[in-house]
Coordinates of C-alpha atoms in Angstrom, one line a residue:
X4 CA 0.0 0.0 0.0
X5 CA 2.8 2.4 0.8
X6 CA 4.4 1.6 -2.6
X7 CA 1.2 2.5 -4.3
X8 CA 0.9 5.8 -2.4
X9 CA 4.5 6.7 -3.4
X10 CA 3.6 6.0 -7.0
X11 CA 0.8 8.5 -6.8
X12 CA 3.0 11.2 -5.5
X13 CA 6.1 10.7 -7.8
X14 CA 7.3 13.0 -10.5
X15 CA 5.8 12.5 -14.1
X16 CA 9.2 11.5 -15.5
X17 CA 9.6 8.8 -12.8
X18 CA 6.1 7.5 -13.7
X19 CA 7.1 7.5 -17.3
X20 CA 10.1 5.3 -16.6
X21 CA 7.9 2.9 -14.7
X22 CA 5.4 2.8 -17.5
X23 CA 8.3 2.0 -19.9
X24 CA 9.2 -0.9 -17.6
X25 CA 5.6 -2.1 -17.7
X26 CA 5.6 -1.8 -21.5
X27 CA 8.8 -3.9 -21.7
X28 CA 7.3 -6.5 -19.4
X29 CA 4.2 -6.6 -21.6
X30 CA 6.4 -7.4 -24.6
X31 CA 8.3 -10.2 -22.7
X32 CA 5.0 -11.6 -21.5
X33 CA 3.6 -11.7 -25.0
X34 CA 6.7 -13.6 -26.2
X35 CA 6.3 -16.1 -23.4
X36 CA 2.6 -16.6 -24.2
X37 CA 3.4 -17.0 -27.9
X38 CA 5.9 -19.7 -26.9
X39 CA 3.2 -21.4 -24.9
X40 CA 0.9 -21.2 -27.8
X41 CA 3.5 -22.8 -30.1
X42 CA 3.9 -25.7 -27.6
X43 CA 0.1 -26.2 -27.5
X44 CA -0.2 -26.0 -31.2
X45 CA 2.8 -28.3 -31.9
X46 CA 2.7 -31.0 -29.2
X47 CA 5.1 -33.2 -31.2
X48 CA 7.8 -30.5 -31.2
X49 CA 8.6 -30.2 -27.5
X50 CA 12.4 -29.6 -28.1
X51 CA 11.7 -26.7 -30.4
X52 CA 9.2 -25.2 -28.0
X53 CA 11.8 -25.5 -25.1
X54 CA 14.4 -23.8 -27.3
X55 CA 12.0 -21.0 -28.1
X56 CA 11.3 -20.6 -24.3
X57 CA 15.1 -20.4 -23.7
X58 CA 15.4 -17.7 -26.3
X59 CA 12.9 -15.6 -24.3
X60 CA 15.5 -15.4 -21.6
X61 CA 17.5 -12.8 -23.6
X62 CA 14.7 -10.1 -23.8
X63 CA 13.7 -11.0 -20.2
X64 CA 17.3 -10.3 -19.0
X65 CA 17.3 -7.0 -20.8
X66 CA 14.0 -6.1 -19.2
X67 CA 15.2 -7.1 -15.7
X68 CA 18.3 -4.9 -16.2
X69 CA 16.2 -2.0 -17.2
X70 CA 13.9 -2.4 -14.3
X71 CA 16.8 -2.5 -11.9
X72 CA 18.2 0.7 -13.4
X73 CA 14.9 2.4 -13.0
X74 CA 14.6 1.3 -9.4
X75 CA 18.1 2.7 -8.7
X76 CA 17.1 6.2 -10.0
X77 CA 13.8 6.3 -8.2
X78 CA 14.0 9.3 -5.8
X79 CA 11.3 7.7 -3.5
X80 CA 13.7 4.9 -2.5
X81 CA 16.7 7.0 -1.5
X82 CA 17.5 7.4 2.2
X83 CA 16.7 10.9 3.4
X84 CA 17.0 12.5 6.8
X85 CA 14.0 11.8 9.1
X86 CA 12.7 8.7 7.2
X87 CA 14.5 6.3 9.6
X88 CA 12.6 7.9 12.5
X89 CA 9.2 6.8 11.0
X90 CA 10.4 3.3 10.2
X91 CA 11.6 3.9 6.6
X92 CA 15.2 2.9 6.9
X93 CA 17.4 1.6 4.1
X94 CA 16.0 -2.0 4.4
X95 CA 12.4 -0.8 4.2
X96 CA 13.1 1.5 1.2
X97 CA 14.7 -1.5 -0.5
X98 CA 11.6 -3.5 0.0
X99 CA 9.5 -0.6 -1.3
X100 CA 11.7 -0.5 -4.5
X101 CA 11.3 -4.2 -5.0
X102 CA 7.5 -3.9 -4.5
X103 CA 7.2 -1.0 -7.0
X104 CA 9.2 -3.0 -9.5
X105 CA 6.9 -6.0 -9.0
X106 CA 3.8 -3.8 -9.5
X107 CA 5.1 -2.3 -12.8
X108 CA 6.1 -5.7 -14.2
X109 CA 2.8 -7.3 -13.1
X110 CA 0.9 -4.6 -14.8
X111 CA 2.8 -5.3 -18.0
X112 CA 2.2 -9.0 -17.7
X113 CA -1.5 -8.5 -17.3
X114 CA -1.7 -6.3 -20.4
X115 CA 0.2 -8.9 -22.3
X116 CA -2.3 -11.6 -21.3
X117 CA -5.3 -9.5 -22.3
X118 CA -3.7 -8.6 -25.7
X119 CA -2.8 -12.2 -26.3
X120 CA -6.3 -13.4 -25.5
X121 CA -7.7 -10.7 -27.8
X122 CA -5.5 -11.7 -30.7
X123 CA -6.5 -15.4 -30.2
X124 CA -10.2 -14.4 -30.3
X125 CA -10.9 -15.6 -26.8
X126 CA -12.5 -12.2 -25.8
X127 CA -14.2 -10.6 -28.8
X128 CA -13.6 -13.0 -31.7
X129 CA -10.6 -13.2 -34.1
X130 CA -9.3 -9.8 -35.1
X131 CA -7.4 -9.0 -38.4
X132 CA -9.4 -11.7 -40.2
X133 CA -7.6 -14.4 -38.2
X134 CA -4.2 -13.5 -39.5
X135 CA -2.6 -14.5 -36.2
X136 CA -4.6 -17.6 -35.6
X137 CA -1.9 -20.1 -36.6
X138 CA 0.8 -18.3 -34.8
X139 CA -1.1 -18.1 -31.5
X140 CA -2.7 -21.5 -31.8
X141 CA -6.2 -20.0 -31.9
X142 CA -9.0 -22.6 -31.3
X143 CA -6.9 -24.7 -28.9
X144 CA -7.3 -24.2 -25.1
X145 CA -4.4 -22.6 -23.4
X146 CA -3.6 -23.9 -19.9
X147 CA -4.3 -21.0 -17.6
X148 CA -2.0 -22.2 -14.8
X149 CA 1.0 -22.5 -17.3
X150 CA 0.2 -19.0 -18.7
X151 CA 0.1 -17.4 -15.2
X152 CA 3.3 -19.2 -14.2
X153 CA 5.2 -17.9 -17.2
X154 CA 3.8 -14.4 -16.6
X155 CA 4.9 -14.5 -13.0
X156 CA 8.6 -15.2 -13.8
X157 CA 9.5 -11.6 -14.9
X158 CA 7.9 -9.8 -11.9
X159 CA 9.6 -12.2 -9.4
X160 CA 13.0 -12.0 -11.2
X161 CA 12.9 -8.2 -11.6
X162 CA 11.8 -7.5 -8.0
X163 CA 14.4 -9.9 -6.6
X164 CA 17.1 -8.3 -8.7
X165 CA 16.1 -4.8 -7.6
X166 CA 16.1 -5.8 -4.0
X167 CA 19.6 -7.4 -4.3
X168 CA 20.9 -4.3 -6.2
X169 CA 19.6 -1.8 -3.7
X170 CA 20.2 -3.8 -0.5
X171 CA 22.1 -1.9 2.2
X172 CA 25.8 -2.7 2.2
X173 CA 29.0 -1.3 3.5
X174 CA 31.5 -0.1 0.8
X175 CA 35.0 -1.5 1.3
X176 CA 37.4 1.2 2.4
X177 CA 40.5 1.6 0.4
X178 CA 43.8 1.8 2.2
X179 CA 45.1 5.3 2.9
X180 CA 47.1 6.7 0.0
X181 CA 46.1 3.9 -2.4
X182 CA 43.7 4.7 -5.3
X183 CA 40.7 2.4 -5.8
X184 CA 41.6 -0.7 -8.2
X185 CA 40.7 -0.8 -11.8
X186 CA 37.5 -2.9 -12.6
X187 CA 38.6 -6.5 -12.5
X188 CA 36.4 -7.8 -15.3
X189 CA 38.5 -6.6 -18.3
X190 CA 40.8 -9.7 -18.6
X191 CA 37.9 -12.1 -18.2
X192 CA 35.8 -10.1 -20.7
X193 CA 38.5 -10.1 -23.3
X194 CA 39.1 -13.8 -22.8
X195 CA 35.4 -14.6 -23.2
X196 CA 35.3 -12.4 -26.3
X197 CA 38.2 -14.2 -27.9
X198 CA 36.7 -17.6 -27.0
X199 CA 33.3 -16.7 -28.4
X200 CA 34.7 -15.6 -31.7
X201 CA 36.9 -18.7 -31.9
X202 CA 33.9 -21.0 -31.1
X203 CA 31.8 -19.2 -33.8
X204 CA 34.5 -19.6 -36.4
X205 CA 35.1 -23.3 -35.6
X206 CA 31.4 -24.2 -35.4
X207 CA 30.7 -22.3 -38.7
X208 CA 33.0 -24.7 -40.5
X209 CA 31.3 -27.8 -39.1
X210 CA 28.5 -29.8 -40.5
X211 CA 26.3 -30.0 -37.3
X212 CA 22.6 -29.5 -37.7
X213 CA 20.8 -26.2 -37.4
X214 CA 18.6 -25.1 -34.5
X215 CA 14.8 -24.6 -34.9
X216 CA 14.9 -20.9 -33.9
X217 CA 12.0 -18.4 -34.1
X218 CA 11.9 -16.5 -37.3
X219 CA 13.1 -19.3 -39.5
X220 CA 16.7 -18.9 -38.5
X221 CA 17.1 -22.6 -38.4
X222 CA 20.3 -23.1 -40.5
X223 CA 22.8 -22.0 -37.8
X224 CA 24.8 -24.6 -35.8
X225 CA 24.5 -24.6 -32.1
X226 CA 28.2 -23.8 -31.6
X227 CA 27.9 -20.6 -33.6
X228 CA 25.0 -19.3 -31.4
X229 CA 26.8 -20.4 -28.2
X230 CA 29.9 -18.5 -29.4
X231 CA 27.8 -15.5 -30.1
X232 CA 26.4 -15.5 -26.5
X233 CA 29.9 -15.9 -25.1
X234 CA 31.0 -12.9 -27.2
X235 CA 28.1 -10.8 -25.8
X236 CA 28.9 -11.7 -22.2
X237 CA 32.5 -10.9 -22.8
X238 CA 31.7 -7.4 -24.1
X239 CA 29.4 -6.8 -21.1
X240 CA 32.2 -7.9 -18.7
X241 CA 34.8 -5.8 -20.4
X242 CA 32.7 -2.6 -20.5
X243 CA 33.7 -1.2 -17.1
X244 CA 37.4 -1.9 -17.7
X245 CA 37.3 -0.3 -21.2
X246 CA 35.5 2.8 -19.8
X247 CA 38.1 3.0 -17.0
X248 CA 41.0 3.0 -19.4
X249 CA 39.2 5.6 -21.6
X250 CA 39.4 7.9 -18.6
X251 CA 43.0 7.1 -18.1
X252 CA 43.8 7.9 -21.7
X253 CA 42.0 11.2 -21.5
X254 CA 44.3 12.2 -18.6
X255 CA 47.5 11.1 -20.4
X256 CA 50.2 13.5 -21.7
X257 CA 49.9 16.7 -19.7
X258 CA 46.1 17.1 -19.5
X259 CA 44.4 20.4 -19.1
X260 CA 41.5 21.1 -16.7
X261 CA 38.8 19.8 -19.1
X262 CA 40.6 16.6 -20.0
X263 CA 41.5 16.0 -16.4
X264 CA 37.9 16.4 -15.3
X265 CA 36.5 14.3 -18.1
X266 CA 38.9 11.5 -17.5
X267 CA 38.5 11.4 -13.8
X268 CA 34.7 11.2 -14.1
X269 CA 35.0 8.3 -16.5
X270 CA 37.2 6.5 -14.1
X271 CA 34.9 7.1 -11.1
X272 CA 31.8 6.2 -13.1
X273 CA 33.3 3.2 -15.0
X274 CA 31.4 0.6 -12.9
X275 CA 28.1 2.4 -13.1
X276 CA 28.0 3.1 -16.9
X277 CA 30.6 0.6 -18.2
X278 CA 28.5 -2.5 -17.9
X279 CA 25.3 -1.0 -19.6
X280 CA 27.6 0.4 -22.3
X281 CA 29.2 -3.0 -22.8
X282 CA 25.7 -4.6 -23.1
X283 CA 24.7 -1.9 -25.7
X284 CA 27.9 -2.7 -27.6
X285 CA 27.0 -6.4 -27.6
X286 CA 23.5 -5.7 -28.8
X287 CA 24.7 -3.3 -31.5
X288 CA 27.3 -5.9 -32.7
X289 CA 24.5 -8.4 -33.0
X290 CA 22.5 -5.9 -35.0
X291 CA 25.5 -5.4 -37.3
X292 CA 25.9 -9.1 -37.8
X293 CA 22.1 -9.5 -38.5
X294 CA 22.3 -6.6 -41.0
X295 CA 25.2 -8.3 -42.7
X296 CA 23.3 -11.6 -42.9
X297 CA 20.3 -9.8 -44.3
X298 CA 22.4 -8.2 -47.1
X299 CA 23.9 -11.6 -47.9
X300 CA 20.4 -13.0 -48.3
X301 CA 20.9 -15.6 -45.5
X302 CA 18.8 -13.9 -42.8
X303 CA 15.1 -14.4 -42.6
X304 CA 13.5 -12.8 -39.6
X305 CA 9.9 -13.4 -38.4
X306 CA 7.6 -11.1 -36.4
X307 CA 8.5 -12.6 -33.0
X308 CA 12.2 -12.4 -33.8
X309 CA 11.7 -8.7 -34.6
X310 CA 9.7 -8.1 -31.4
X311 CA 12.4 -9.8 -29.3
X312 CA 15.2 -7.8 -31.0
X313 CA 13.2 -4.5 -30.6
X314 CA 12.7 -5.3 -26.9
X315 CA 16.4 -6.0 -26.3
X316 CA 17.5 -2.9 -28.2
X317 CA 15.1 -0.6 -26.5
X318 CA 15.7 -2.0 -23.0
X319 CA 19.5 -1.9 -23.2
X320 CA 19.5 1.6 -24.7
X321 CA 17.1 2.8 -22.0
X322 CA 19.2 1.2 -19.3
X323 CA 22.3 3.0 -20.6
X324 CA 20.4 6.4 -20.6
X325 CA 19.1 5.7 -17.1
X326 CA 22.6 4.8 -15.8
X327 CA 23.9 8.1 -17.3
X328 CA 21.1 9.9 -15.5
X329 CA 22.0 8.2 -12.2
X330 CA 25.7 9.2 -12.8
X331 CA 24.6 12.8 -13.4
X332 CA 22.6 12.8 -10.2
X333 CA 25.5 11.4 -8.2
X334 CA 27.8 14.2 -9.5
X335 CA 25.3 17.0 -8.8
X336 CA 27.0 18.1 -5.6
X337 CA 30.5 18.0 -7.3
X338 CA 29.1 20.1 -10.2
X339 CA 27.5 22.6 -7.8
X340 CA 30.8 22.9 -5.9
X341 CA 32.8 23.6 -9.1
X342 CA 30.3 26.3 -10.1
X343 CA 30.6 27.9 -6.6
X344 CA 34.4 27.9 -7.0
X345 CA 34.1 29.9 -10.2
X346 CA 34.2 27.2 -12.9
X347 CA 32.2 28.4 -16.0
X348 CA 29.4 26.1 -17.1
X349 CA 31.1 25.7 -20.5
X350 CA 33.8 23.6 -18.7
X351 CA 31.3 21.1 -17.5
X352 CA 29.6 20.9 -20.9
X353 CA 33.0 20.5 -22.7
X354 CA 34.0 17.8 -20.3
X355 CA 30.7 15.9 -20.9
X356 CA 31.2 16.1 -24.7
X357 CA 34.8 14.9 -24.3
X358 CA 33.6 11.9 -22.3
X359 CA 31.0 11.0 -24.9
X360 CA 33.5 11.5 -27.7
X361 CA 36.1 9.2 -26.1
X362 CA 33.5 6.5 -25.5
X363 CA 32.2 6.6 -29.0
X364 CA 35.8 6.6 -30.5
X365 CA 36.5 3.4 -28.6
X366 CA 33.3 1.5 -28.5
X367 CA 32.1 2.2 -32.1
X368 CA 35.0 0.6 -33.9
X369 CA 34.9 -2.3 -31.4
X370 CA 31.2 -2.8 -32.1
X371 CA 31.7 -2.8 -35.9
X372 CA 34.7 -5.2 -35.6
X373 CA 32.9 -7.7 -33.4
X374 CA 29.7 -7.6 -35.5
X375 CA 31.7 -8.1 -38.7
X376 CA 33.6 -11.1 -37.3
X377 CA 30.4 -12.6 -35.8
X378 CA 28.7 -12.5 -39.2
X379 CA 31.4 -14.3 -41.1
X380 CA 30.7 -17.8 -39.8
X381 CA 27.0 -17.3 -39.8
X382 CA 27.0 -16.4 -43.5
X383 CA 29.3 -19.2 -44.5

C-alpha cells in the first residue's frame, strides 16, 4: 500500500520510466505466451518449444536490467533525513523499491495476457481476419496455470534483482594513499570475447545440424550461437574496464583542466555506466551481424524475432540512458561545488562532450569489428 501511495506522488518522469518498464514487461510476457501457444499447437515439437522458451531469456534479462536501473534512480527509494525515525530505513526502502518494480512488471504481464487473448479471439472474436490464428494456436485451449506461471517469472525476477541491487551494504574502504583498483572484469571479458569468436569460427566450418529458432533462423549450428552468446557476455564484462581505461587515456600526456575532469569522471563512473555500455555494444554488434546476414540473403526474420530484437535494443539503450542519468545525479554536488568555485558552465559541458566522444571513439570501432567477425561464420 505504501508503494502505491509513493507511485501516486512521484514526478511524471519517474512515472514515465515505470510505464516503460511495464511496456517492456508486456512485450516479454507476450513472447512467453506465444511460446506457450507454439507448444500447445505443436505437441510433437517439444524440443523446439523448449528452445523458443530459452530464447525468451534474452529479452527477459534485458528487461530485468532496465527495471533495476529504473529502481536505482527512483527518488522515493533514496535514504533521506527523518525517514528512519518513522520506520523507513534503508532496508524498508529497498523493500518498497522491490514492490514497486513488481507492481510495474505485473501490470505489463496482465496487459500482455489481455492482448494475447484478444488476438486469439478468446474475448471478442478473431481480429485482423484471423491473420494471427496459426501463430497463436487459436482454437486450442491454453492452460491457464501455465500461462500465469510464465507471466509470474518476470515480476519475481525483476523485484528480486532490484532488492539485491539496492540492499544496504558497506562499501569496502580503500587503504590510505592507495587509489581504488581498476575494474577486474576486463581480462575475463577479453578472454570470453576471444573464446566466443573462436567458437563461432570453428562451429561455422562444421556440419552439425541447425537449431529450430524463431523467425526461420534454423540453419545456424548450435556452436555458432553459443559462441555469439559468449561474445556478448565478454563485451558486457569488459565494458567497465574499457571505460576506466578511456578515462586514463584522456588524462595522459599533460592534460588540461577539461581533460582531467572528463577522465576522472569516467574512471569514477566506470562501474556504473561501463556495464550497460558493454551490453549496448554487444546488442549493436549483434545488429551489425544481423544486417550483414540480411544483405547476404541468408537472414530471414519473423515477427516474433523482430519483437524480441526490438525489446532487447530498447531496454538496453534505455538502461544506458538511465545509468547516465544516475551518474549525473550522483555528480550533482560536485558540479555545484565547481560552479561555486568559479568554474564556468562551459567547462562542464565540454567535459561531458569529451567523455562522450572518447567512449564513441573506442566502442564504435569495437562494435563494428565484433559484429563483422560474428557475421562471417553465420553467413558461411
